Short mmCIF file of N, CA and C in Angstrom, two decimals:
data_model
loop_
_atom_site.label_atom_id
_atom_site.label_comp_id
_atom_site.label_asym_id
_atom_site.label_seq_id
_atom_site.Cartn_x
_atom_site.Cartn_y
_atom_site.Cartn_z
N UNK A 1 -0.94 -6.14 0.58
CA UNK A 1 -2.08 -5.41 0.50
C UNK A 1 -2.82 -6.46 1.50
N UNK A 2 -3.70 -5.66 2.31
CA UNK A 2 -4.69 -6.71 3.23
C UNK A 2 -5.50 -7.37 2.15
N UNK A 3 -5.60 -8.76 2.31
CA UNK A 3 -6.53 -9.42 1.27
C UNK A 3 -8.20 -8.72 1.45
N UNK A 4 -8.47 -8.79 2.49
CA UNK A 4 -9.88 -8.26 2.64
C UNK A 4 -10.30 -6.96 1.81
N UNK A 5 -9.58 -6.04 1.59
CA UNK A 5 -9.67 -4.98 0.74
C UNK A 5 -10.10 -5.31 -0.70
N UNK A 6 -9.43 -6.20 -0.99
CA UNK A 6 -9.49 -6.76 -2.50
C UNK A 6 -10.06 -8.03 -2.65
N UNK A 7 -10.93 -8.57 -1.68
CA UNK A 7 -11.39 -9.75 -1.96
C UNK A 7 -12.55 -9.94 -3.17
N UNK A 8 -13.09 -8.71 -3.16
CA UNK A 8 -14.05 -8.55 -4.36
C UNK A 8 -13.42 -8.40 -5.97
N UNK A 9 -12.27 -7.99 -5.77
CA UNK A 9 -11.64 -7.91 -7.18
C UNK A 9 -11.46 -9.42 -7.91
N UNK A 10 -11.84 -9.26 -8.88
CA UNK A 10 -11.86 -10.43 -9.75
C UNK A 10 -10.64 -10.48 -10.81
N UNK A 11 -10.40 -9.09 -11.17
CA UNK A 11 -9.10 -8.94 -12.14
C UNK A 11 -8.73 -7.72 -12.20
N UNK A 12 -7.26 -7.47 -12.35
CA UNK A 12 -6.62 -6.23 -12.01
C UNK A 12 -5.73 -6.32 -13.16
N UNK A 13 -5.53 -5.17 -14.00
CA UNK A 13 -4.63 -5.11 -15.12
C UNK A 13 -4.18 -3.63 -15.04
N UNK A 14 -2.97 -3.47 -15.92
CA UNK A 14 -2.22 -1.97 -16.04
C UNK A 14 -2.19 -1.97 -17.49
N UNK A 15 -3.27 -1.29 -18.12
CA UNK A 15 -3.19 -0.98 -19.71
C UNK A 15 -2.12 -0.29 -20.13
N UNK A 16 -1.55 0.79 -19.28
CA UNK A 16 -0.62 1.55 -19.43
C UNK A 16 0.17 1.98 -18.26
N UNK A 17 1.14 2.79 -18.42
CA UNK A 17 1.97 3.07 -17.16
C UNK A 17 1.39 4.14 -16.09
N UNK A 18 0.19 4.63 -16.42
CA UNK A 18 -0.64 5.53 -15.33
C UNK A 18 -2.13 4.91 -15.06
N UNK A 19 -2.26 3.78 -15.55
CA UNK A 19 -3.72 3.38 -15.27
C UNK A 19 -3.77 1.83 -14.75
N UNK A 20 -4.57 1.73 -13.69
CA UNK A 20 -4.92 0.61 -13.12
C UNK A 20 -6.46 0.25 -13.45
N UNK A 21 -6.72 -0.90 -13.81
CA UNK A 21 -8.37 -1.11 -14.04
C UNK A 21 -8.32 -2.25 -13.22
N UNK A 22 -9.49 -2.20 -12.21
CA UNK A 22 -10.14 -3.27 -11.34
C UNK A 22 -11.37 -3.65 -11.80
N UNK A 23 -11.68 -4.83 -12.13
CA UNK A 23 -13.04 -5.68 -12.32
C UNK A 23 -13.48 -6.17 -11.13
N UNK A 24 -14.59 -5.85 -10.67
CA UNK A 24 -15.20 -6.34 -9.33
C UNK A 24 -16.21 -7.37 -9.62
N UNK A 25 -16.31 -8.43 -8.63
CA UNK A 25 -17.54 -9.38 -8.75
C UNK A 25 -19.00 -8.88 -8.47
N UNK A 26 -18.84 -7.81 -7.79
CA UNK A 26 -20.42 -6.91 -7.53
C UNK A 26 -20.06 -5.42 -7.24
N UNK A 27 -20.97 -4.81 -7.18
CA UNK A 27 -20.82 -3.29 -6.79
C UNK A 27 -20.32 -3.23 -5.52
N UNK A 28 -19.08 -2.44 -5.27
CA UNK A 28 -18.72 -2.15 -3.99
C UNK A 28 -18.00 -0.48 -3.75
N UNK A 29 -19.33 0.06 -3.45
CA UNK A 29 -19.13 1.53 -3.55
C UNK A 29 -18.05 2.19 -2.40
N UNK A 30 -17.66 1.07 -1.25
CA UNK A 30 -16.61 1.58 -0.44
C UNK A 30 -15.14 1.27 -0.75
N UNK A 31 -15.13 0.60 -1.89
CA UNK A 31 -13.72 0.23 -2.42
C UNK A 31 -12.92 1.67 -2.48
N UNK A 32 -13.37 2.61 -3.14
CA UNK A 32 -12.49 3.84 -3.35
C UNK A 32 -12.08 4.37 -1.93
N UNK A 33 -12.97 4.46 -0.96
CA UNK A 33 -12.55 4.87 0.31
C UNK A 33 -11.45 3.92 0.84
N UNK A 34 -11.73 2.41 0.85
CA UNK A 34 -10.60 1.62 1.56
C UNK A 34 -9.29 1.62 0.67
N UNK A 35 -9.37 2.00 -0.67
CA UNK A 35 -8.01 1.95 -1.35
C UNK A 35 -7.20 3.38 -0.63
N UNK A 36 -8.04 4.39 -0.69
CA UNK A 36 -7.56 5.89 -0.20
C UNK A 36 -7.39 6.05 1.20
N UNK A 37 -7.62 5.09 2.03
CA UNK A 37 -7.65 5.14 3.41
C UNK A 37 -6.33 4.93 4.09
N UNK A 38 -5.71 5.79 5.09
CA UNK A 38 -4.40 5.55 5.57
C UNK A 38 -4.15 4.00 5.90
N UNK A 39 -5.16 3.45 6.19
CA UNK A 39 -5.20 1.98 6.81
C UNK A 39 -5.55 0.98 5.86
N UNK A 40 -5.55 1.58 4.41
CA UNK A 40 -5.96 0.67 3.40
C UNK A 40 -4.43 0.02 2.90
N UNK A 41 -4.54 -0.41 1.51
CA UNK A 41 -3.47 -1.10 1.17
C UNK A 41 -2.44 -0.06 0.97
N UNK A 42 -0.96 -0.52 0.90
CA UNK A 42 0.07 0.03 0.48
C UNK A 42 0.93 -0.62 -0.48
N UNK A 43 1.52 0.45 -1.31
CA UNK A 43 2.36 -0.35 -2.26
C UNK A 43 3.90 -0.47 -1.68
N UNK A 44 4.36 -1.29 -1.36
CA UNK A 44 5.69 -1.49 -0.67
C UNK A 44 6.59 -2.26 -1.66
N UNK A 45 7.95 -1.82 -1.83
CA UNK A 45 8.77 -2.41 -2.53
C UNK A 45 9.07 -3.73 -2.05
N UNK A 46 9.15 -4.93 -3.14
CA UNK A 46 9.33 -6.13 -2.82
C UNK A 46 10.84 -6.22 -2.44
N UNK A 47 11.85 -5.47 -2.90
CA UNK A 47 13.21 -5.40 -2.52
C UNK A 47 13.22 -5.07 -0.98
N UNK A 48 12.51 -4.18 -0.56
CA UNK A 48 12.53 -3.82 1.01
C UNK A 48 12.02 -4.94 1.78
N UNK A 49 10.84 -5.49 1.39
CA UNK A 49 10.26 -6.72 1.92
C UNK A 49 11.26 -7.76 2.06
N UNK A 50 11.94 -8.24 1.05
CA UNK A 50 13.05 -9.24 1.34
C UNK A 50 14.13 -8.93 2.14
N UNK A 51 14.50 -7.55 2.00
CA UNK A 51 15.74 -7.32 2.67
C UNK A 51 15.29 -7.18 4.43
N UNK A 52 14.20 -6.93 4.88
CA UNK A 52 13.77 -6.67 6.18
C UNK A 52 12.67 -7.70 6.54
N UNK A 53 12.67 -8.89 5.80
CA UNK A 53 11.63 -9.77 6.39
C UNK A 53 12.19 -10.80 7.42
N UNK A 54 11.83 -10.62 8.61
CA UNK A 54 12.21 -11.63 9.84
C UNK A 54 11.21 -12.68 10.16
N UNK A 55 10.49 -13.07 9.22
CA UNK A 55 9.43 -14.19 9.34
C UNK A 55 8.11 -13.38 9.38
N UNK A 56 8.04 -11.99 9.78
CA UNK A 56 6.88 -11.30 9.82
C UNK A 56 6.45 -10.41 8.68
N UNK A 57 7.06 -10.60 7.72
CA UNK A 57 6.61 -9.88 6.47
C UNK A 57 6.98 -8.48 6.58
N UNK A 58 8.19 -8.41 7.13
CA UNK A 58 8.95 -7.16 7.48
C UNK A 58 8.02 -6.16 8.34
N UNK A 59 6.86 -6.41 8.96
CA UNK A 59 5.86 -5.44 9.70
C UNK A 59 6.80 -4.77 10.61
N UNK A 60 7.67 -5.65 11.38
CA UNK A 60 8.37 -4.86 12.65
C UNK A 60 9.24 -3.74 12.10
N UNK A 61 10.03 -3.94 10.86
CA UNK A 61 10.85 -2.79 10.11
C UNK A 61 9.91 -1.81 9.62
N UNK A 62 8.88 -2.07 8.98
CA UNK A 62 8.06 -1.23 8.38
C UNK A 62 7.18 -0.14 9.28
N UNK A 63 7.21 -0.79 10.83
CA UNK A 63 6.47 0.36 11.47
C UNK A 63 7.36 1.62 12.01
N UNK A 64 8.85 1.37 11.74
CA UNK A 64 9.71 2.69 11.84
C UNK A 64 10.21 3.14 10.79
N UNK A 65 9.88 2.50 9.47
CA UNK A 65 10.59 3.01 8.19
C UNK A 65 9.68 3.27 7.30
N UNK A 66 9.84 4.53 6.33
CA UNK A 66 8.77 4.46 5.11
C UNK A 66 9.46 3.91 3.82
N UNK A 67 8.77 2.93 3.23
CA UNK A 67 9.01 2.65 1.95
C UNK A 67 7.89 2.68 0.93
N UNK A 68 8.06 3.69 0.00
CA UNK A 68 7.08 4.28 -0.99
C UNK A 68 7.50 4.02 -2.37
N UNK A 69 6.36 4.32 -3.24
CA UNK A 69 6.83 4.15 -4.60
C UNK A 69 6.42 5.55 -5.31
N UNK A 70 5.80 6.70 -4.40
CA UNK A 70 5.46 7.67 -5.13
C UNK A 70 6.47 9.00 -5.12
N UNK A 71 5.83 10.01 -5.43
CA UNK A 71 6.89 11.13 -6.10
C UNK A 71 7.53 11.87 -4.70
N UNK A 72 6.96 11.54 -3.47
CA UNK A 72 7.41 12.17 -2.29
C UNK A 72 8.51 11.45 -1.50
N UNK A 73 9.42 11.88 -0.86
CA UNK A 73 10.47 11.17 -0.06
C UNK A 73 10.01 11.59 1.27
N UNK A 74 10.46 10.82 2.43
CA UNK A 74 10.05 11.24 3.72
C UNK A 74 11.74 11.73 4.22
N UNK A 75 11.42 12.82 4.80
CA UNK A 75 12.54 13.64 5.10
C UNK A 75 12.62 13.78 6.60
N UNK A 76 11.64 13.43 7.35
CA UNK A 76 11.73 13.46 8.75
C UNK A 76 10.38 12.61 9.17
N UNK A 77 10.54 11.93 10.39
CA UNK A 77 9.66 11.35 10.85
C UNK A 77 9.57 11.32 12.44
N UNK A 78 8.74 11.90 13.09
CA UNK A 78 8.74 11.97 14.53
C UNK A 78 7.61 11.26 15.11
N UNK A 79 7.21 10.23 15.63
CA UNK A 79 6.14 9.46 15.73
C UNK A 79 5.43 10.22 16.88
N UNK A 80 4.19 10.23 16.27
CA UNK A 80 3.13 11.04 17.14
C UNK A 80 3.06 12.36 16.86
N UNK A 81 3.96 13.22 16.21
CA UNK A 81 4.25 14.27 16.13
C UNK A 81 4.13 14.77 14.60
N UNK A 82 4.69 14.39 13.62
CA UNK A 82 4.73 14.76 12.29
C UNK A 82 5.49 13.95 11.29
N UNK A 83 5.21 14.02 10.18
CA UNK A 83 6.00 13.56 9.05
C UNK A 83 6.22 14.75 8.16
N UNK A 84 7.55 14.96 7.73
CA UNK A 84 7.98 15.86 6.93
C UNK A 84 8.49 15.54 5.34
N UNK A 85 7.69 15.74 4.21
CA UNK A 85 8.03 15.33 3.02
C UNK A 85 8.89 16.30 2.42
#
């Protein structure tokens, strides 16, 4: 996760399997936009990071591969054309 997105987060906890609670240091109306932005933070498998880290935090590999934790799987990726889930 890019640290600037979460710089105002003072505490983060998961009270159950489907809830995340963020406690902020001050009001930040833009946080939800930043978290939901396609350029915002991503949840990336630590296994994939470890397997593909060449000293660049797996950035090179991640530019061409999808690693997610959600209910959808990437079936096809054509750069600049489409993603098929």
